[in-house]
mmCIF file of C-alpha atoms (C1' of nucleotides) in Angstrom:
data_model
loop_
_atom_site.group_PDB
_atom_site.id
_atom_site.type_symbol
_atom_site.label_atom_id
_atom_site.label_comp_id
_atom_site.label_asym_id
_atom_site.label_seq_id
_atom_site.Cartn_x
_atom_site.Cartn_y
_atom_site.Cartn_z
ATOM 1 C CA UNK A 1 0.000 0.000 0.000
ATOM 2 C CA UNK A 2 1.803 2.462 -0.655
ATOM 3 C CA UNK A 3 1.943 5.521 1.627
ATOM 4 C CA UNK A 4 3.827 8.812 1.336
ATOM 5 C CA UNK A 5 7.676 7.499 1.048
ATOM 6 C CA UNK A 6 6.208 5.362 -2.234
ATOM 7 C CA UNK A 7 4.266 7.869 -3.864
ATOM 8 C CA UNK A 8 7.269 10.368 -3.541
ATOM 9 C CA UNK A 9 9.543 7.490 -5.248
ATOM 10 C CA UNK A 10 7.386 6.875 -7.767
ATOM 11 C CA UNK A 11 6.637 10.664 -8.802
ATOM 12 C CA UNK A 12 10.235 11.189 -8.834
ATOM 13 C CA UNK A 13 11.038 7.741 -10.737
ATOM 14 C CA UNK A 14 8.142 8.510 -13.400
ATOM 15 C CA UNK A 15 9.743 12.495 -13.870
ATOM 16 C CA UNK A 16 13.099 10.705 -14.328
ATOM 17 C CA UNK A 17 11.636 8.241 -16.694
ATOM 18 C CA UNK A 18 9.009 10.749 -18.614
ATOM 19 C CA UNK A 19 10.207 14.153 -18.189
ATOM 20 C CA UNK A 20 8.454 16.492 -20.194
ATOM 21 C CA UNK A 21 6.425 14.040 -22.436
ATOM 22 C CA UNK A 22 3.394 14.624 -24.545
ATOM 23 C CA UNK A 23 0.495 12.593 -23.394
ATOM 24 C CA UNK A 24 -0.825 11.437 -27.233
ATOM 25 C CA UNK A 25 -3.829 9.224 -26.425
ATOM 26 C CA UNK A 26 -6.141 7.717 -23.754
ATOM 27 C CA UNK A 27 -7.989 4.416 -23.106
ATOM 28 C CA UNK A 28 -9.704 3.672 -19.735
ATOM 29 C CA UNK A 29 -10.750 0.373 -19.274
ATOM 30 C CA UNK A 30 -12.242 0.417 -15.963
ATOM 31 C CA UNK A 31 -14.579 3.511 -16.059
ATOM 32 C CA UNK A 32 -14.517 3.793 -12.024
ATOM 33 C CA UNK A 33 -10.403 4.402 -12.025
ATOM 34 C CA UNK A 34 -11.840 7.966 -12.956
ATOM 35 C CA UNK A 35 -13.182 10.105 -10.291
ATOM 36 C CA UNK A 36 -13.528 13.323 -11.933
ATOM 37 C CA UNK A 37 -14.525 14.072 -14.600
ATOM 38 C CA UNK A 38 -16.235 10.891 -16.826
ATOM 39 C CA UNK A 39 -14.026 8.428 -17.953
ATOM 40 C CA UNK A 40 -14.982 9.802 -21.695
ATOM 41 C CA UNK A 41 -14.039 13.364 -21.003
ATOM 42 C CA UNK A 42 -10.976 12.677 -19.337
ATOM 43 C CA UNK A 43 -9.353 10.536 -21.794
ATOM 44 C CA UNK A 44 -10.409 13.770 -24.486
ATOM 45 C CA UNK A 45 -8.994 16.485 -22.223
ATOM 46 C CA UNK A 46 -6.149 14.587 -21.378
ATOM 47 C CA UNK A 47 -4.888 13.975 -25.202
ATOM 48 C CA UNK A 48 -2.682 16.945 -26.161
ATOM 49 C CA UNK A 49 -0.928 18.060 -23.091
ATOM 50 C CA UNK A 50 2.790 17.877 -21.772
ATOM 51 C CA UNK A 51 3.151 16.826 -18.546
ATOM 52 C CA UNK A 52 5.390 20.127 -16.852
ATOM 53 C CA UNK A 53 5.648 19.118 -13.349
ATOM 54 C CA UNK A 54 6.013 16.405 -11.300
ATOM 55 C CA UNK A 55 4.171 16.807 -7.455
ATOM 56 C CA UNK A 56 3.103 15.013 -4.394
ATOM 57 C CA UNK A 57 0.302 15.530 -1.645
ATOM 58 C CA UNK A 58 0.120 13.140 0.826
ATOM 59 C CA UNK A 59 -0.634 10.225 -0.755
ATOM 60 C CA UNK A 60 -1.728 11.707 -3.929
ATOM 61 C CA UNK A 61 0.475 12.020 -7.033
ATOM 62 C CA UNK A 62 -0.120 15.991 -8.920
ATOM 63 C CA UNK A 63 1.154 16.556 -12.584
ATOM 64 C CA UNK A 64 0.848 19.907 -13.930
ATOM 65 C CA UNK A 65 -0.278 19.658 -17.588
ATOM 66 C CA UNK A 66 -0.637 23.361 -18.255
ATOM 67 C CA UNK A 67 -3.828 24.475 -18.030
ATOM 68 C CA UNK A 68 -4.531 21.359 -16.300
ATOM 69 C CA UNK A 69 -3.963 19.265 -13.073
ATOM 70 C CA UNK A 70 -4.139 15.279 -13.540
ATOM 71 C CA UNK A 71 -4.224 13.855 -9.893
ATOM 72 C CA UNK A 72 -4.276 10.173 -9.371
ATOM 73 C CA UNK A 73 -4.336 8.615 -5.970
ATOM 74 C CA UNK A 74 -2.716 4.693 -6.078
ATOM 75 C CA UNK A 75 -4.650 3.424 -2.800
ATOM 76 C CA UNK A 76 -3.282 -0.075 -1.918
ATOM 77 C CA UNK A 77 -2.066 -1.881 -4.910
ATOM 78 C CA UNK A 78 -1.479 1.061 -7.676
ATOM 79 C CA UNK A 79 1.195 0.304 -10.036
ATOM 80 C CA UNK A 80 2.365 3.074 -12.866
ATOM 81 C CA UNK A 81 4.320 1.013 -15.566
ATOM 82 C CA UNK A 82 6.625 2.705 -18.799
ATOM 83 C CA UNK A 83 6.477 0.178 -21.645
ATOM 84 C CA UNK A 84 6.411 -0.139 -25.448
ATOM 85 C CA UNK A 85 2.943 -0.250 -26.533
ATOM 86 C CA UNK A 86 3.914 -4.040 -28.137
ATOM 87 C CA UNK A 87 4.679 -5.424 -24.506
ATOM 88 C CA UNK A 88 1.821 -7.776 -23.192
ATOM 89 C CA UNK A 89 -0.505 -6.544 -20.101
ATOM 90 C CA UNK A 90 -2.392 -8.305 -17.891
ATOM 91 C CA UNK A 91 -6.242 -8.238 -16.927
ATOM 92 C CA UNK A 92 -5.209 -5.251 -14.489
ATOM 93 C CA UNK A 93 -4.050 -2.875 -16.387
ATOM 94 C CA UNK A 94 -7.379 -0.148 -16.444
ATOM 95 C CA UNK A 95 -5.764 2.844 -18.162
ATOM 96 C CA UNK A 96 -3.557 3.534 -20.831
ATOM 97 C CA UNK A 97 -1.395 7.143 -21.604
ATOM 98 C CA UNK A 98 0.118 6.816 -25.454
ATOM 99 C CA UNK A 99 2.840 8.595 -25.285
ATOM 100 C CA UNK A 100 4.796 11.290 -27.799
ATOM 101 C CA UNK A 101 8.128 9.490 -27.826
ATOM 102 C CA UNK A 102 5.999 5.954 -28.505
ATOM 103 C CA UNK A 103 5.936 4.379 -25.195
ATOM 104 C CA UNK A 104 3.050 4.131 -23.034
ATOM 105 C CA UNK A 105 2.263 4.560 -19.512
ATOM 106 C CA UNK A 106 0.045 1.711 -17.965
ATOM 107 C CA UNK A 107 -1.496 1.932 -14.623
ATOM 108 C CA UNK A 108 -1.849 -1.424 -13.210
ATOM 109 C CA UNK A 109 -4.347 -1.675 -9.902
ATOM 110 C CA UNK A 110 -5.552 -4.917 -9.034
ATOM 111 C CA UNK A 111 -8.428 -4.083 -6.635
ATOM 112 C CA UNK A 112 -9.513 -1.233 -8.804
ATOM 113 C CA UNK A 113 -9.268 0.868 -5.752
ATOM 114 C CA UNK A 114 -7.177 4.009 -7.034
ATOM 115 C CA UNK A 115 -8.737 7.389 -8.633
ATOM 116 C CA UNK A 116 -7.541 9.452 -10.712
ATOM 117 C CA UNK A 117 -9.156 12.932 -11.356
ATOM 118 C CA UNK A 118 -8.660 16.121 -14.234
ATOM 119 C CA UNK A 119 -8.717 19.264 -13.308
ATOM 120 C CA UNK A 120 -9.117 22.549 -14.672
ATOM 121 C CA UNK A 121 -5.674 24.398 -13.503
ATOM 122 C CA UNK A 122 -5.962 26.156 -9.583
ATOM 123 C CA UNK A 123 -3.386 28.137 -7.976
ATOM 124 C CA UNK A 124 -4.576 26.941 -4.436
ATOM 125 C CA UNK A 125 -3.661 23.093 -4.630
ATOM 126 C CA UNK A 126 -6.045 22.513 -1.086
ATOM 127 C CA UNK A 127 -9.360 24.043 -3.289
ATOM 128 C CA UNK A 128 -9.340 20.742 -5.726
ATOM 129 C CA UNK A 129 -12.511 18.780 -4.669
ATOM 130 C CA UNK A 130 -10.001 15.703 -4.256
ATOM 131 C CA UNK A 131 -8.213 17.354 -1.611
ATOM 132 C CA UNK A 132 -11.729 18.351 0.324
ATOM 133 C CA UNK A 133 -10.798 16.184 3.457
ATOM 134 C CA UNK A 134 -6.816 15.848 2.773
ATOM 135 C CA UNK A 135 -5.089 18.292 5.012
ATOM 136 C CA UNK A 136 -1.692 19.595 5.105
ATOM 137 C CA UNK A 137 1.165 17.149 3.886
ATOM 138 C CA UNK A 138 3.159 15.186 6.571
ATOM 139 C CA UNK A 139 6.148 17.957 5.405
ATOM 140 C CA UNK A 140 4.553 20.931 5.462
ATOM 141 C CA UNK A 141 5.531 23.651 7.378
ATOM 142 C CA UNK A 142 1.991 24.738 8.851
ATOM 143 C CA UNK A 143 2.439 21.377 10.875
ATOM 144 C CA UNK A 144 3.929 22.415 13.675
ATOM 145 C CA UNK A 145 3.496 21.404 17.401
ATOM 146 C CA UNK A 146 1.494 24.646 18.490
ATOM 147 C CA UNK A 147 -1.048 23.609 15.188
ATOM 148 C CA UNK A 148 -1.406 20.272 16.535
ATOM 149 C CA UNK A 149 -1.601 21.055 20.145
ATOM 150 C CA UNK A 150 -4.536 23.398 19.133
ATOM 151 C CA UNK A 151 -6.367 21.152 17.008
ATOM 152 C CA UNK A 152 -5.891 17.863 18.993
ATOM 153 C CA UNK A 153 -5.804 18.361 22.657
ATOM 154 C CA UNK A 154 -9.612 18.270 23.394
ATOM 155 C CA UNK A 155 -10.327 15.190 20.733
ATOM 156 C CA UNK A 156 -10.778 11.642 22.735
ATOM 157 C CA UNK A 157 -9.199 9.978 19.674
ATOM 158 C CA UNK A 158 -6.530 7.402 19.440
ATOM 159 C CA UNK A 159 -3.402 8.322 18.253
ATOM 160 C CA UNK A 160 -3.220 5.621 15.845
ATOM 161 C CA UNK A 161 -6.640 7.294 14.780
ATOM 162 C CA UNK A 162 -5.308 10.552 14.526
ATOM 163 C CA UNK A 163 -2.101 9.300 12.347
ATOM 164 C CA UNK A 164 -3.874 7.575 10.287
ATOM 165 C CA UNK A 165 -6.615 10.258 9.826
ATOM 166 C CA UNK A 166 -5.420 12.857 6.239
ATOM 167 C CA UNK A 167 -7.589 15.253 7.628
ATOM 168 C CA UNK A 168 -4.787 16.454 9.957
ATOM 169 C CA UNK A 169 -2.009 15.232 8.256
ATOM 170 C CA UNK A 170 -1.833 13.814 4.955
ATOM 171 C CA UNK A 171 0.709 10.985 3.711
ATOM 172 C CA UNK A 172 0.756 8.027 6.577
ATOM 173 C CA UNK A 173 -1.030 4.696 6.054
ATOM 174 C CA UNK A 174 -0.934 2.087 8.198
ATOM 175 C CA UNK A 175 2.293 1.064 8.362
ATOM 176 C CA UNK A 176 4.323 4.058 9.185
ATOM 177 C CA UNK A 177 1.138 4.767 12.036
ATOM 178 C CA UNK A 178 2.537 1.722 13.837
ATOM 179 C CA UNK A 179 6.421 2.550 13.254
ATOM 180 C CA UNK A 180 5.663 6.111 14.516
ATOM 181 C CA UNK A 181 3.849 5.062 17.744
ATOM 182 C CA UNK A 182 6.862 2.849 18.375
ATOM 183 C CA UNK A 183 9.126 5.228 18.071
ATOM 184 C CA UNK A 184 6.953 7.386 20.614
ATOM 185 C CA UNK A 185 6.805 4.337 22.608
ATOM 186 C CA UNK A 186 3.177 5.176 22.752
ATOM 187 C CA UNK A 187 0.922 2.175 22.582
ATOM 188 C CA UNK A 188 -1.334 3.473 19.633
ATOM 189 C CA UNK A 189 -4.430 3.544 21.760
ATOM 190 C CA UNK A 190 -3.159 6.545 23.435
ATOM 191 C CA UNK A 191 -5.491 9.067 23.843
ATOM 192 C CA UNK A 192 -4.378 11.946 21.787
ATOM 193 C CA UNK A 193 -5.765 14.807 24.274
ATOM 194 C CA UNK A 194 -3.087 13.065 26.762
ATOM 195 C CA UNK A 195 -0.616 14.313 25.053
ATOM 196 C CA UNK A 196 1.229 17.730 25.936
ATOM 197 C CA UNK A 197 2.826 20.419 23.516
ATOM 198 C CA UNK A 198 5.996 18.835 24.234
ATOM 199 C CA UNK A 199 5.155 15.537 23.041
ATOM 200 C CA UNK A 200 4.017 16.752 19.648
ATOM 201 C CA UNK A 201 6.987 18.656 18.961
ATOM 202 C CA UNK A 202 8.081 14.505 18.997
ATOM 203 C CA UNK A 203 5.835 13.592 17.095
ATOM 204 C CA UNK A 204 6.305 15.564 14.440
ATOM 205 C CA UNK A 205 9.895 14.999 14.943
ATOM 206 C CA UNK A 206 9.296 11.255 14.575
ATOM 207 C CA UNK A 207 7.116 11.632 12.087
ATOM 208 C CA UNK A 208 9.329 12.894 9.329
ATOM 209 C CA UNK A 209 12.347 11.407 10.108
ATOM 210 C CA UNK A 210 10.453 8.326 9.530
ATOM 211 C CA UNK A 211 9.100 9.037 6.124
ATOM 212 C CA UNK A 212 12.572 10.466 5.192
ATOM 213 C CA UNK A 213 14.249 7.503 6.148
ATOM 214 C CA UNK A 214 11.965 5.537 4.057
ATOM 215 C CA UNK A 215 12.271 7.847 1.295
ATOM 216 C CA UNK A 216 15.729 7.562 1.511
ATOM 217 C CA UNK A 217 15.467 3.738 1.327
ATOM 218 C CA UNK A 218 13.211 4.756 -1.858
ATOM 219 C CA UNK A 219 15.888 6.258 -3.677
ATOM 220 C CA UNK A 220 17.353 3.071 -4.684
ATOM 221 C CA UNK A 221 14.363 2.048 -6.383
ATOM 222 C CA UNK A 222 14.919 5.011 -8.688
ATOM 223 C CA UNK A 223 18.483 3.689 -9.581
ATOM 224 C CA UNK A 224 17.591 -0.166 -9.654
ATOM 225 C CA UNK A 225 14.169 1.130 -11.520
ATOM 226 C CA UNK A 226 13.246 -1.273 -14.615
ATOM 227 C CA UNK A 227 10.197 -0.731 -16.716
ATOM 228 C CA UNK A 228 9.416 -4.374 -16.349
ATOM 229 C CA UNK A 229 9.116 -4.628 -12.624
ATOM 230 C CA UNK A 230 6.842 -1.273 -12.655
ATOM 231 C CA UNK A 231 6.518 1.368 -10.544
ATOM 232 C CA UNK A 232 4.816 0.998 -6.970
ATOM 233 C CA UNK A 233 7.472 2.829 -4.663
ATOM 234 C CA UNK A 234 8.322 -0.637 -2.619
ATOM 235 C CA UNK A 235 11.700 -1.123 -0.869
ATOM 236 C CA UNK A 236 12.872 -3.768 1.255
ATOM 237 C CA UNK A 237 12.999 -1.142 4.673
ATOM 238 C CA UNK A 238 13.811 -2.684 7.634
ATOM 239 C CA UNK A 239 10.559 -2.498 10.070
ATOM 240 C CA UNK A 240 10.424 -2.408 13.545
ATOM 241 C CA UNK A 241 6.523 -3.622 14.501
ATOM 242 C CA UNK A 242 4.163 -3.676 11.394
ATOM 243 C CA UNK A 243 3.376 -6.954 10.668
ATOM 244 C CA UNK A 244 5.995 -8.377 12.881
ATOM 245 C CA UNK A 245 2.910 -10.206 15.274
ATOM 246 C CA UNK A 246 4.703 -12.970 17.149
ATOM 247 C CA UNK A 247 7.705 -11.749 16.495
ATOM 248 C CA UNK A 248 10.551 -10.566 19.117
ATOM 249 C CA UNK A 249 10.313 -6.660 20.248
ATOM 250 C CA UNK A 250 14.380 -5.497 18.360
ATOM 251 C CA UNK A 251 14.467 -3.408 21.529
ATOM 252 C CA UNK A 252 13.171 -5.486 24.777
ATOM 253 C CA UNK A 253 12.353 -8.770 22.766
ATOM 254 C CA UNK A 254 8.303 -8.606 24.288
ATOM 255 C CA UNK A 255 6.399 -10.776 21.725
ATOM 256 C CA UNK A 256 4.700 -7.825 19.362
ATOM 257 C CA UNK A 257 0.994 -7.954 19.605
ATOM 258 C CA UNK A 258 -1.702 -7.400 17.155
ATOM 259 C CA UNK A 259 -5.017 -5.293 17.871
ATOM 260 C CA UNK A 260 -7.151 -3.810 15.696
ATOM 261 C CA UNK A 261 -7.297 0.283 16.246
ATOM 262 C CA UNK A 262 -9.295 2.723 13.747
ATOM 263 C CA UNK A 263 -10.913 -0.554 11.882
ATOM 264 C CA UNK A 264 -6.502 -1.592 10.959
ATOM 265 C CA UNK A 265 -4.886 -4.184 12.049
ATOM 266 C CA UNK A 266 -2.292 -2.798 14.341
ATOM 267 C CA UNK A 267 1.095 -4.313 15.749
ATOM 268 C CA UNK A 268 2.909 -3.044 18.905
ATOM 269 C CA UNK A 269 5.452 -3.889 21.294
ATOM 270 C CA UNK A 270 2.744 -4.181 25.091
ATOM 271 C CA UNK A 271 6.478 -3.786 26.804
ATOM 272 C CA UNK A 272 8.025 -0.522 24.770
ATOM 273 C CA UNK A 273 4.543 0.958 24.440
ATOM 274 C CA UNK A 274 2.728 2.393 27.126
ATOM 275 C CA UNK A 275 -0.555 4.027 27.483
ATOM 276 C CA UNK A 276 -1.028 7.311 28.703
ATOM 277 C "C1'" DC B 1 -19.827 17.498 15.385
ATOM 278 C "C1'" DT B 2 -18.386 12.755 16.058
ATOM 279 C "C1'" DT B 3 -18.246 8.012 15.528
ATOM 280 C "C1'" DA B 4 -19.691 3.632 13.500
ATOM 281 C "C1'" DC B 5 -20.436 1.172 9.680
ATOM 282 C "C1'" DC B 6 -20.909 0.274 4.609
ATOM 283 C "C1'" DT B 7 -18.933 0.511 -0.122
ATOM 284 C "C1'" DC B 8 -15.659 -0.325 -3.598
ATOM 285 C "C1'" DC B 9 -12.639 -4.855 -5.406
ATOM 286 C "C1'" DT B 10 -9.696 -8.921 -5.697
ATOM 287 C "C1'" DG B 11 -6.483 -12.274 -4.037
ATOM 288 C "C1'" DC B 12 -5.587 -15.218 -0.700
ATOM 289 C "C1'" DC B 13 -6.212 -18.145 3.165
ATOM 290 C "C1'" DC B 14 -9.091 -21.154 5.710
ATOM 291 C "C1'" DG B 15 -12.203 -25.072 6.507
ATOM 292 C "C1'" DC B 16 -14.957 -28.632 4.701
ATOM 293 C "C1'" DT C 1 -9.807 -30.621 -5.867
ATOM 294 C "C1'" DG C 2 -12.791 -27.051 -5.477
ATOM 295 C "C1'" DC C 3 -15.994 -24.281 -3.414
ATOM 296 C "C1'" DG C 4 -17.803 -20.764 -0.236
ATOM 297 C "C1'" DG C 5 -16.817 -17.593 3.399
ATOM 298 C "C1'" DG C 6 -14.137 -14.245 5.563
ATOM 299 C "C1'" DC C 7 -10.696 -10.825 5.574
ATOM 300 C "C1'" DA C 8 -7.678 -6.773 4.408
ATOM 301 C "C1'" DG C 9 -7.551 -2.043 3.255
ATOM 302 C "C1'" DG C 10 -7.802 4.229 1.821
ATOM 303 C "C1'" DA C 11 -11.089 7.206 1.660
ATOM 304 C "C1'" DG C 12 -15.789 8.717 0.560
ATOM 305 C "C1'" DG C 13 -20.456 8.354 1.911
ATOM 306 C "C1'" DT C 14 -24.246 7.829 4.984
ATOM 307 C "C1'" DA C 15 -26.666 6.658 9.113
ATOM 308 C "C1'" DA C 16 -27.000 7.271 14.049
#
DNA sequence: CTTACCTCCTGCCCGC
DNA sequence: TGCGGGCAGGAGGTAA
């Protein structure tokens, strides 16, 4: 699934691979891939531009075509692949970019969960209907400690809840939600009005360093990148609780637990993490 | 306003 | 072997 570290490698992996290509023809084989406008529409308004800019908002990918904005969101399984229009797909494959220099660019989403939407160009990114309930992203500036301090400390949420929840910040799924509330050795039912100014300045701390290490780890996926294996933004990073259930704590050596939290399936470490 | 639950989809794992 | 059932999961939608 990927999360914010992914979508950031693959954005920058397709600008390395595309650059400033002409997008030359459309077909959308799975009309609900397209959230805005109709599938028909966007495949005609999308024919004709050059893609100018390469972006990221939480978990959504931005590419500035001019006088429009395509936005596609990958959800879990989102794949973008760069091929020669003679290479076989598979069944999953629901939309199709021709491109100017001949290749193509295949999006490949086995669940059929992912969006994309077309936009007429904004200046103000946050006013696309897409973004309605995405707040700011996990590296913006606005988040700081007094911001979340003021917004969170009367909510009786969990702070699994609240990680997980792009309304406040936009860009962690949930694996980096259990990483983070390990490395706050908080247990993720924590309730987030427990916790003082101090503690989000950590947070936020945690937060990015986090999502930079795993963008980091990303990088290498750029320079290893092959058009064959496609483009989901997946590195081998070494995790400390997410799906590690039975495992041993690498700090204390506890057996991690699983629990579900916010309707996900949540690991932790009972010893390392306590409730406040 | 907030929370709980349903929806979208498919692959995979389980039990029979 | 093969079938049905249950589950996972981001985010939008709706009901309570």
């Amino acid at each position: 699934m990927p999360e914010l570290p992914e979508v950031e490698t693959v954005v920058r992996t397709l600008e390395h691979q595309l650059d400033r290509v002409m997008i030359t023809g459309c077909e959308v084989f799975w009309n609900n891939i397209i959230g805005y406008p109709d599938a028909a529409t966007f495949c005609r308004d999308i024919v004709g531009k050059t893609i100018q800019g390469y972006y990221r908002h939480g978990k959504y990918m931005r590419f500035d075509l001019g006088d429009m904005e395509w936005i596609c969101h990958m959800r879990m399984e989102g794949k973008f692949y760069v091929q020669q229009p003679q290479e076989p797909y598979d069944k999953h494959v629901h939309v199709i970019l021709q491109l100017s220099d001949g290749r193509q660019l295949r999006y490949h989403d086995t669940r059929k969960f992912g969006k994309m939407y077309l936009y007429e160009k904004r200046a103000d990114v946050s006013s696309y209907p897409c973004f309605k309930n995405i707040g700011y992203d996990a590296f913006d500036e606005r988040i700081t400690a007094e911001w979340m301090y003021h917004t969170l400390h009367k909510k009786k949420t969990a702070l699994k809840a609240v990680l997980l929840d792009q309304r406040y910040i936009a860009g962690i799924g949930n694996i980096y939600a259990d990483e983070i509330c390990f490395a706050m050795h908080m247990h993720p039912e924590t309730m987030i009005n427990h916790l003082r100014k101090k503690d989000f300045e950590e947070l936020i701390y945690h937060i990015r360093r986090i999502l930079n290490g795993a963008i980091r780890a990303g990088g290498t996926t750029i320079r290893s990148y092959t058009s064959q294996l496609g483009v989901d933004g997946r590195f081998q990073l070494k995790l400390k609780v997410h799906a590690k259930k039975g495992e041993a704590c690498p700090v204390c050596g506890t057996t991690i637990k699983k629990i579900v939290v916010a309707t996900r399936g949540t690991c932790f470490c009972p010893t390392c993490q306590r409730r406040r």
